[in-house]
mmCIF file of C-alpha atoms in Angstrom:
data_model
loop_
_atom_site.group_PDB
_atom_site.id
_atom_site.type_symbol
_atom_site.label_atom_id
_atom_site.label_comp_id
_atom_site.label_asym_id
_atom_site.label_seq_id
_atom_site.Cartn_x
_atom_site.Cartn_y
_atom_site.Cartn_z
ATOM 1 C CA MET P 29 0.157 114.719 150.225
ATOM 2 C CA LEU P 30 -2.608 113.597 152.628
ATOM 3 C CA VAL P 31 -0.082 111.789 154.835
ATOM 4 C CA GLY P 32 1.880 115.056 155.140
ATOM 5 C CA VAL P 33 -1.239 117.042 156.074
ATOM 6 C CA LEU P 34 -2.334 114.536 158.720
ATOM 7 C CA SER P 35 1.130 114.334 160.249
ATOM 8 C CA GLN P 36 1.375 118.133 160.451
ATOM 9 C CA ILE P 37 -1.951 118.290 162.291
ATOM 10 C CA VAL P 38 -0.505 115.928 164.907
ATOM 11 C CA GLU P 39 2.692 118.000 165.103
ATOM 12 C CA PHE P 40 0.715 121.205 165.576
ATOM 13 C CA ARG P 41 -1.358 119.691 168.380
ATOM 14 C CA ASN P 42 1.724 118.187 169.942
ATOM 15 C CA GLY P 43 3.450 121.590 170.151
ATOM 16 C CA GLU P 44 6.347 120.422 167.966
ATOM 17 C CA SER P 45 8.067 122.367 165.220
ATOM 18 C CA GLY P 46 6.936 120.216 162.307
ATOM 19 C CA LEU P 47 10.498 118.983 161.801
ATOM 20 C CA HIS P 48 9.887 115.820 163.844
ATOM 21 C CA VAL P 49 7.972 114.069 161.043
ATOM 22 C CA GLN P 50 10.581 115.083 158.441
ATOM 23 C CA HIS P 51 13.381 113.845 160.693
ATOM 24 C CA ILE P 52 11.612 110.537 161.347
ATOM 25 C CA ARG P 53 11.197 109.998 157.613
ATOM 26 C CA VAL P 54 14.882 110.692 156.856
ATOM 27 C CA LEU P 55 16.056 108.546 159.782
ATOM 28 C CA THR P 56 13.699 105.708 158.847
ATOM 29 C CA GLU P 57 14.840 105.786 155.225
ATOM 30 C CA LYS P 58 18.544 105.785 156.136
ATOM 31 C CA ILE P 59 18.253 102.998 158.735
ATOM 32 C CA LEU P 60 16.107 100.906 156.361
ATOM 33 C CA ASP P 61 18.509 101.362 153.424
ATOM 34 C CA HIS P 62 21.458 100.365 155.574
ATOM 35 C CA LEU P 63 19.602 97.353 156.985
ATOM 36 C CA LEU P 64 18.923 96.115 153.437
ATOM 37 C CA GLU P 65 22.635 96.474 152.609
ATOM 38 C CA LYS P 66 23.540 94.456 155.711
ATOM 39 C CA THR P 67 21.085 91.565 155.532
ATOM 40 C CA SER P 68 18.396 89.876 153.471
ATOM 41 C CA ASP P 69 16.792 88.294 156.559
ATOM 42 C CA TYR P 70 13.784 90.610 156.408
ATOM 43 C CA LYS P 71 11.194 90.267 153.666
ATOM 44 C CA ILE P 72 11.066 93.893 152.550
ATOM 45 C CA SER P 73 9.760 94.462 149.027
ATOM 46 C CA ALA P 74 10.527 97.490 146.853
ATOM 47 C CA GLU P 75 7.004 98.711 147.685
ATOM 48 C CA ASP P 76 7.706 98.326 151.418
ATOM 49 C CA GLN P 77 10.905 100.284 150.944
ATOM 50 C CA ASP P 78 8.839 103.203 149.632
ATOM 51 C CA ASN P 79 5.944 102.768 152.056
ATOM 52 C CA ILE P 80 7.800 102.447 155.368
ATOM 53 C CA PRO P 81 9.393 105.953 155.344
ATOM 54 C CA LEU P 82 6.142 107.470 154.068
ATOM 55 C CA ALA P 83 3.997 105.660 156.662
ATOM 56 C CA SER P 84 6.409 106.700 159.437
ATOM 57 C CA ALA P 85 4.817 110.168 159.268
ATOM 58 C CA LEU P 86 1.656 108.704 160.821
ATOM 59 C CA HIS P 87 3.349 106.946 163.755
ATOM 60 C CA ASP P 88 1.795 109.344 166.296
ATOM 61 C CA ILE P 89 -1.565 109.925 164.570
ATOM 62 C CA GLY P 90 -3.321 108.599 167.701
ATOM 63 C CA LYS P 91 -2.055 111.587 169.690
ATOM 64 C CA ILE P 92 -4.859 113.700 168.245
ATOM 65 C CA THR P 93 -7.132 111.847 170.713
ATOM 66 C CA ILE P 94 -5.025 112.761 173.770
ATOM 67 C CA ASP P 95 -5.952 115.686 176.049
ATOM 68 C CA GLU P 96 -3.739 118.672 175.194
ATOM 69 C CA ASN P 97 -2.930 119.335 178.867
ATOM 70 C CA ILE P 98 -1.332 115.899 179.092
ATOM 71 C CA LEU P 99 0.182 115.964 175.607
ATOM 72 C CA ASN P 100 1.966 119.295 176.115
ATOM 73 C CA LYS P 101 2.604 119.132 179.839
ATOM 74 C CA PRO P 102 5.958 120.691 180.743
ATOM 75 C CA GLY P 103 7.647 118.398 183.228
ATOM 76 C CA ARG P 104 7.129 114.815 184.278
ATOM 77 C CA LEU P 105 3.874 112.963 183.643
ATOM 78 C CA THR P 106 2.114 111.207 186.514
ATOM 79 C CA LYS P 107 1.623 107.435 186.271
ATOM 80 C CA GLU P 108 -2.036 108.024 185.318
ATOM 81 C CA GLU P 109 -1.106 110.585 182.640
ATOM 82 C CA PHE P 110 1.463 108.218 181.159
ATOM 83 C CA GLU P 111 -1.211 105.492 180.938
ATOM 84 C CA VAL P 112 -3.353 107.960 178.930
ATOM 85 C CA ILE P 113 -0.417 108.794 176.606
ATOM 86 C CA LYS P 114 0.166 105.083 176.002
ATOM 87 C CA THR P 115 -3.315 104.749 174.476
ATOM 88 C CA HIS P 116 -2.196 106.740 171.399
ATOM 89 C CA CYS P 117 -0.780 103.579 169.799
ATOM 90 C CA MET P 118 -4.078 101.681 169.723
ATOM 91 C CA GLN P 119 -6.083 104.843 169.013
ATOM 92 C CA GLY P 120 -3.939 105.557 165.956
ATOM 93 C CA ALA P 121 -4.036 101.948 164.745
ATOM 94 C CA ASN P 122 -7.834 101.814 165.130
ATOM 95 C CA MET P 123 -8.244 105.097 163.223
ATOM 96 C CA LEU P 124 -6.165 103.787 160.325
ATOM 97 C CA ARG P 125 -7.927 100.429 160.268
ATOM 98 C CA ARG P 126 -11.325 102.139 160.027
ATOM 99 C CA LEU P 127 -10.346 104.035 156.869
ATOM 100 C CA GLU P 128 -12.471 103.019 153.898
ATOM 101 C CA ASN P 129 -9.721 101.576 151.685
ATOM 102 C CA PHE P 130 -7.595 100.003 154.459
ATOM 103 C CA GLU P 131 -7.918 96.449 153.101
ATOM 104 C CA ASP P 132 -6.677 97.443 149.621
ATOM 105 C CA GLU P 133 -3.960 99.910 150.587
ATOM 106 C CA PRO P 134 -0.538 98.511 151.624
ATOM 107 C CA LEU P 135 0.595 102.014 152.719
ATOM 108 C CA LEU P 136 -2.216 102.163 155.306
ATOM 109 C CA GLN P 137 -1.452 98.630 156.489
ATOM 110 C CA THR P 138 2.199 99.595 157.006
ATOM 111 C CA ALA P 139 1.083 102.769 158.801
ATOM 112 C CA TYR P 140 -1.154 100.594 161.030
ATOM 113 C CA ASP P 141 1.793 98.355 162.017
ATOM 114 C CA ILE P 142 3.950 101.373 162.806
ATOM 115 C CA ALA P 143 1.268 103.300 164.732
ATOM 116 C CA ARG P 144 0.338 100.258 166.817
ATOM 117 C CA TRP P 145 3.757 98.812 167.558
ATOM 118 C CA HIS P 146 6.349 101.650 167.531
ATOM 119 C CA HIS P 147 6.508 101.577 171.357
ATOM 120 C CA GLU P 148 7.192 97.849 171.609
ATOM 121 C CA ARG P 149 10.663 96.861 172.852
ATOM 122 C CA TRP P 150 13.082 94.187 171.668
ATOM 123 C CA ASP P 151 13.010 92.696 175.209
ATOM 124 C CA GLY P 152 9.203 92.440 175.262
ATOM 125 C CA ARG P 153 8.690 95.186 177.856
ATOM 126 C CA GLY P 154 7.017 97.712 175.546
ATOM 127 C CA TYR P 155 3.376 98.456 174.820
ATOM 128 C CA PRO P 156 0.551 97.986 173.842
ATOM 129 C CA ASP P 157 0.977 94.224 173.221
ATOM 130 C CA GLY P 158 4.312 93.311 174.831
ATOM 131 C CA LEU P 159 5.700 91.928 171.555
ATOM 132 C CA LYS P 160 9.303 90.744 171.666
ATOM 133 C CA GLY P 161 12.188 90.551 169.178
ATOM 134 C CA ASN P 162 11.194 90.012 165.575
ATOM 135 C CA ASP P 163 7.544 89.471 166.539
ATOM 136 C CA ILE P 164 7.551 93.276 166.233
ATOM 137 C CA PRO P 165 7.179 94.216 162.542
ATOM 138 C CA ILE P 166 10.498 95.505 161.217
ATOM 139 C CA SER P 167 8.784 98.719 160.054
ATOM 140 C CA ALA P 168 7.773 99.506 163.656
ATOM 141 C CA GLN P 169 11.231 98.545 164.970
ATOM 142 C CA ILE P 170 12.927 101.005 162.612
ATOM 143 C CA VAL P 171 10.512 103.861 163.338
ATOM 144 C CA SER P 172 10.848 103.214 167.080
ATOM 145 C CA LEU P 173 14.614 103.730 166.898
ATOM 146 C CA ALA P 174 14.257 106.781 164.627
ATOM 147 C CA ASP P 175 11.654 108.260 167.011
ATOM 148 C CA VAL P 176 13.849 107.843 170.091
ATOM 149 C CA TYR P 177 16.915 109.334 168.381
ATOM 150 C CA ASP P 178 14.951 112.367 167.180
ATOM 151 C CA ALA P 179 13.193 112.833 170.537
ATOM 152 C CA LEU P 180 16.581 112.902 172.289
ATOM 153 C CA THR P 181 18.236 115.325 169.857
ATOM 154 C CA SER P 182 15.257 117.729 169.662
ATOM 155 C CA GLU P 183 14.033 120.294 172.156
ATOM 156 C CA ARG P 184 10.610 119.512 173.649
ATOM 157 C CA CYS P 185 8.325 121.350 176.059
ATOM 158 C CA TYR P 186 9.659 119.107 178.843
ATOM 159 C CA LYS P 187 13.391 118.922 177.937
ATOM 160 C CA LYS P 188 16.364 120.489 176.176
ATOM 161 C CA ALA P 189 17.941 118.798 173.151
ATOM 162 C CA PHE P 190 20.788 116.362 173.805
ATOM 163 C CA SER P 191 23.854 116.346 171.554
ATOM 164 C CA HIS P 192 24.219 113.585 168.965
ATOM 165 C CA GLU P 193 27.008 112.030 171.047
ATOM 166 C CA THR P 194 24.915 111.982 174.234
ATOM 167 C CA ALA P 195 21.886 110.597 172.384
ATOM 168 C CA MET P 196 23.952 107.793 170.828
ATOM 169 C CA ARG P 197 25.498 106.917 174.192
ATOM 170 C CA MET P 198 22.052 106.791 175.861
ATOM 171 C CA ILE P 199 20.571 104.613 173.105
ATOM 172 C CA LEU P 200 23.537 102.204 172.968
ATOM 173 C CA ASN P 201 23.619 101.943 176.796
ATOM 174 C CA GLY P 202 19.970 100.872 176.828
ATOM 175 C CA GLU P 203 18.768 103.999 178.678
ATOM 176 C CA CYS P 204 15.934 104.587 176.179
ATOM 177 C CA GLY P 205 14.536 101.125 175.643
ATOM 178 C CA ALA P 206 15.723 97.891 174.084
ATOM 179 C CA PHE P 207 16.314 97.703 170.326
ATOM 180 C CA ASN P 208 17.233 95.117 167.721
ATOM 181 C CA PRO P 209 21.072 94.866 167.903
ATOM 182 C CA LEU P 210 21.262 94.869 164.093
ATOM 183 C CA LEU P 211 19.364 98.182 163.934
ATOM 184 C CA LEU P 212 21.698 99.641 166.568
ATOM 185 C CA GLU P 213 24.591 98.642 164.309
ATOM 186 C CA CYS P 214 22.875 100.380 161.386
ATOM 187 C CA LEU P 215 22.362 103.556 163.417
ATOM 188 C CA THR P 216 26.008 103.513 164.504
ATOM 189 C CA ASP P 217 27.203 102.933 160.924
ATOM 190 C CA ILE P 218 25.228 105.884 159.499
ATOM 191 C CA GLN P 219 25.735 108.375 162.328
ATOM 192 C CA ALA P 220 28.143 110.639 160.421
ATOM 193 C CA GLU P 221 25.615 110.872 157.579
ATOM 194 C CA LEU P 222 22.775 111.655 160.006
ATOM 195 C CA GLN P 223 24.668 114.558 161.533
ATOM 196 C CA LYS P 224 24.970 116.116 158.060
ATOM 197 C CA LYS P 225 21.339 115.432 157.053
ATOM 198 C CA LEU P 226 19.502 116.550 160.206
#
Protein backbone atom coordinates (compact mmCIF):
# COMPACT_ATOMS: atom_id res chain seq x y z
CA MET A 1 0.00 0.00 0.00
CA LEU A 2 2.63 2.54 1.14
CA VAL A 3 4.98 1.52 -1.69
CA GLY A 4 2.17 2.25 -4.18
CA VAL A 5 1.49 5.68 -2.65
CA LEU A 6 5.16 6.68 -2.67
CA SER A 7 5.67 5.52 -6.24
CA GLN A 8 2.62 7.47 -7.42
CA ILE A 9 3.97 10.64 -5.81
CA VAL A 10 7.14 10.22 -7.88
CA GLU A 11 5.09 9.55 -11.02
CA PHE A 12 2.99 12.66 -10.44
CA ARG A 13 6.07 14.84 -9.98
CA ASN A 14 7.72 13.24 -12.97
CA GLY A 15 4.79 14.13 -15.25
CA GLU A 16 4.14 10.47 -16.09
CA SER A 17 0.79 8.75 -16.39
CA GLY A 18 1.13 6.47 -13.38
CA LEU A 19 1.36 3.44 -15.67
CA HIS A 20 5.17 3.44 -15.58
CA VAL A 21 5.36 1.89 -12.09
CA GLN A 22 2.72 -0.73 -12.97
CA HIS A 23 4.58 -1.59 -16.18
CA ILE A 24 7.92 -1.86 -14.36
CA ARG A 25 6.37 -4.24 -11.84
CA VAL A 26 4.86 -6.50 -14.53
CA LEU A 27 8.07 -6.46 -16.59
CA THR A 28 10.23 -7.14 -13.54
CA GLU A 29 8.02 -10.04 -12.46
CA LYS A 30 8.00 -11.62 -15.93
CA ILE A 31 11.76 -11.27 -16.49
CA LEU A 32 12.49 -12.59 -12.98
CA ASP A 33 10.16 -15.59 -13.38
CA HIS A 34 11.74 -16.48 -16.70
CA LEU A 35 15.26 -16.07 -15.31
CA LEU A 36 14.43 -18.54 -12.51
CA GLU A 37 13.16 -21.03 -15.11
CA LYS A 38 16.39 -20.66 -17.08
CA THR A 39 19.03 -20.84 -14.36
CA SER A 40 19.67 -21.44 -10.67
CA ASP A 41 22.89 -19.38 -10.73
CA TYR A 42 21.33 -16.53 -8.78
CA LYS A 43 20.48 -16.92 -5.11
CA ILE A 44 16.89 -15.67 -5.22
CA SER A 45 14.68 -16.82 -2.36
CA ALA A 46 10.88 -17.06 -2.47
CA GLU A 47 10.83 -13.86 -0.39
CA ASP A 48 13.10 -12.13 -2.93
CA GLN A 49 10.77 -13.27 -5.68
CA ASP A 50 7.94 -11.38 -3.97
CA ASN A 51 10.03 -8.40 -2.89
CA ILE A 52 11.85 -7.57 -6.14
CA PRO A 53 8.72 -6.70 -8.21
CA LEU A 54 7.23 -4.83 -5.25
CA ALA A 55 10.45 -2.89 -4.55
CA SER A 56 10.77 -2.01 -8.26
CA ALA A 57 8.05 0.60 -7.69
CA LEU A 58 10.55 2.66 -5.68
CA HIS A 59 13.37 2.61 -8.25
CA ASP A 60 13.01 6.35 -8.97
CA ILE A 61 12.06 7.52 -5.46
CA GLY A 62 15.11 9.82 -5.48
CA LYS A 63 13.56 11.88 -8.28
CA ILE A 64 11.43 13.70 -5.73
CA THR A 65 14.63 15.61 -4.85
CA ILE A 66 15.25 16.77 -8.43
CA ASP A 67 14.22 20.25 -9.63
CA GLU A 68 10.98 19.97 -11.61
CA ASN A 69 12.33 22.15 -14.45
CA ILE A 70 15.06 19.58 -15.06
CA LEU A 71 12.88 16.55 -14.36
CA ASN A 72 10.16 17.55 -16.83
CA LYS A 73 12.24 19.43 -19.37
CA PRO A 74 10.98 18.85 -22.91
CA GLY A 75 13.99 18.24 -25.11
CA ARG A 76 17.59 17.34 -24.45
CA LEU A 77 19.23 17.88 -21.07
CA THR A 78 22.50 19.80 -20.85
CA LYS A 79 25.55 17.98 -19.45
CA GLU A 80 25.06 19.82 -16.13
CA GLU A 81 21.35 18.93 -15.98
CA PHE A 82 22.13 15.28 -16.67
CA GLU A 83 24.63 15.29 -13.78
CA VAL A 84 21.80 16.55 -11.52
CA ILE A 85 19.42 13.81 -12.78
CA LYS A 86 22.07 11.18 -12.06
CA THR A 87 22.00 12.07 -8.35
CA HIS A 88 18.51 10.52 -8.00
CA CYS A 89 20.04 7.06 -7.52
CA MET A 90 22.03 7.95 -4.40
CA GLN A 91 19.32 10.31 -3.13
CA GLY A 92 16.75 7.51 -3.32
CA ALA A 93 19.08 4.94 -1.74
CA ASN A 94 19.94 7.33 1.12
CA MET A 95 16.25 8.07 1.74
CA LEU A 96 15.44 4.36 1.99
CA ARG A 97 18.43 3.62 4.20
CA ARG A 98 17.37 6.33 6.66
CA LEU A 99 13.94 4.76 7.19
CA GLU A 100 13.45 3.61 10.77
CA ASN A 101 13.04 -0.13 10.12
CA PHE A 102 15.55 -0.44 7.25
CA GLU A 103 17.78 -2.94 9.08
CA ASP A 104 14.88 -5.33 9.78
CA GLU A 105 12.99 -5.03 6.51
CA PRO A 106 14.23 -7.10 3.51
CA LEU A 107 11.78 -5.26 1.19
CA LEU A 108 13.47 -1.93 1.98
CA GLN A 109 16.92 -3.45 1.53
CA THR A 110 15.89 -4.76 -1.90
CA ALA A 111 14.42 -1.34 -2.74
CA TYR A 112 17.75 0.24 -1.68
CA ASP A 113 19.72 -2.02 -4.07
CA ILE A 114 17.36 -1.22 -6.93
CA ALA A 115 17.21 2.55 -6.29
CA ARG A 116 20.99 2.82 -6.00
CA TRP A 117 22.10 0.55 -8.81
CA HIS A 118 19.38 0.49 -11.53
CA HIS A 119 21.51 2.76 -13.75
CA GLU A 120 24.63 0.59 -13.58
CA ARG A 121 25.63 -1.16 -16.82
CA TRP A 122 26.84 -4.70 -17.49
CA ASP A 123 30.02 -3.21 -19.04
CA GLY A 124 30.80 -1.09 -15.97
CA ARG A 125 30.03 2.26 -17.63
CA GLY A 126 26.92 3.09 -15.59
CA TYR A 127 26.43 5.14 -12.45
CA PRO A 128 26.68 5.93 -9.53
CA ASP A 129 29.38 3.34 -8.67
CA GLY A 130 30.54 1.94 -12.02
CA LEU A 131 29.69 -1.64 -11.00
CA LYS A 132 30.22 -4.28 -13.67
CA GLY A 133 28.60 -7.62 -14.56
CA ASN A 134 27.21 -9.58 -11.64
CA ASP A 135 28.71 -7.13 -9.13
CA ILE A 136 25.40 -5.36 -9.84
CA PRO A 137 22.66 -6.97 -7.72
CA ILE A 138 20.40 -9.07 -9.94
CA SER A 139 17.35 -7.14 -8.66
CA ALA A 140 18.82 -3.88 -10.03
CA GLN A 141 19.84 -5.57 -13.30
CA ILE A 142 16.28 -6.76 -13.92
CA VAL A 143 14.67 -3.42 -13.05
CA SER A 144 17.20 -1.61 -15.24
CA LEU A 145 16.14 -3.65 -18.27
CA ALA A 146 12.44 -3.29 -17.43
CA ASP A 147 12.89 0.49 -17.01
CA VAL A 148 14.61 0.93 -20.37
CA TYR A 149 12.01 -1.16 -22.22
CA ASP A 150 9.13 0.80 -20.68
CA ALA A 151 10.84 4.17 -21.24
CA LEU A 152 11.26 3.33 -24.94
CA THR A 153 7.69 2.09 -25.48
CA SER A 154 6.03 4.95 -23.54
CA GLU A 155 5.45 8.55 -24.53
CA ARG A 156 7.40 11.08 -22.44
CA CYS A 157 7.53 14.87 -22.36
CA TYR A 158 10.72 14.68 -24.46
CA LYS A 159 9.84 11.84 -26.90
CA LYS A 160 7.17 9.82 -28.66
CA ALA A 161 6.68 6.13 -27.86
CA PHE A 162 8.64 3.62 -29.94
CA SER A 163 6.99 0.41 -31.15
CA HIS A 164 7.79 -2.85 -29.37
CA GLU A 165 9.82 -3.97 -32.40
CA THR A 166 11.90 -0.78 -32.47
CA ALA A 167 12.46 -0.89 -28.71
CA MET A 168 13.62 -4.52 -28.85
CA ARG A 169 15.97 -3.77 -31.75
CA MET A 170 17.48 -0.78 -29.89
CA ILE A 171 17.97 -2.77 -26.68
CA LEU A 172 19.46 -5.83 -28.42
CA ASN A 173 21.76 -3.61 -30.54
CA GLY A 174 23.18 -2.02 -27.39
CA GLU A 175 21.79 1.46 -28.18
CA CYS A 176 20.34 1.85 -24.66
CA GLY A 177 23.10 0.53 -22.45
CA ALA A 178 24.74 -2.81 -21.79
CA PHE A 179 22.75 -5.61 -20.14
CA ASN A 180 23.32 -9.11 -18.84
CA PRO A 181 23.09 -11.36 -21.95
CA LEU A 182 20.97 -13.86 -20.00
CA LEU A 183 18.42 -11.14 -19.15
CA LEU A 184 18.33 -10.10 -22.81
CA GLU A 185 17.50 -13.71 -23.65
CA CYS A 186 14.71 -13.65 -21.06
CA LEU A 187 13.28 -10.43 -22.50
CA THR A 188 13.40 -11.90 -26.01
CA ASP A 189 11.74 -15.14 -24.85
CA ILE A 190 8.81 -13.36 -23.16
CA GLN A 191 8.23 -10.59 -25.71
CA ALA A 192 4.98 -12.02 -27.10
CA GLU A 193 3.59 -12.21 -23.56
CA LEU A 194 4.68 -8.63 -22.81
CA GLN A 195 2.85 -7.27 -25.84
CA LYS A 196 -0.38 -8.82 -24.52
CA LYS A 197 0.15 -7.69 -20.90
CA LEU A 198 1.22 -4.06 -21.43
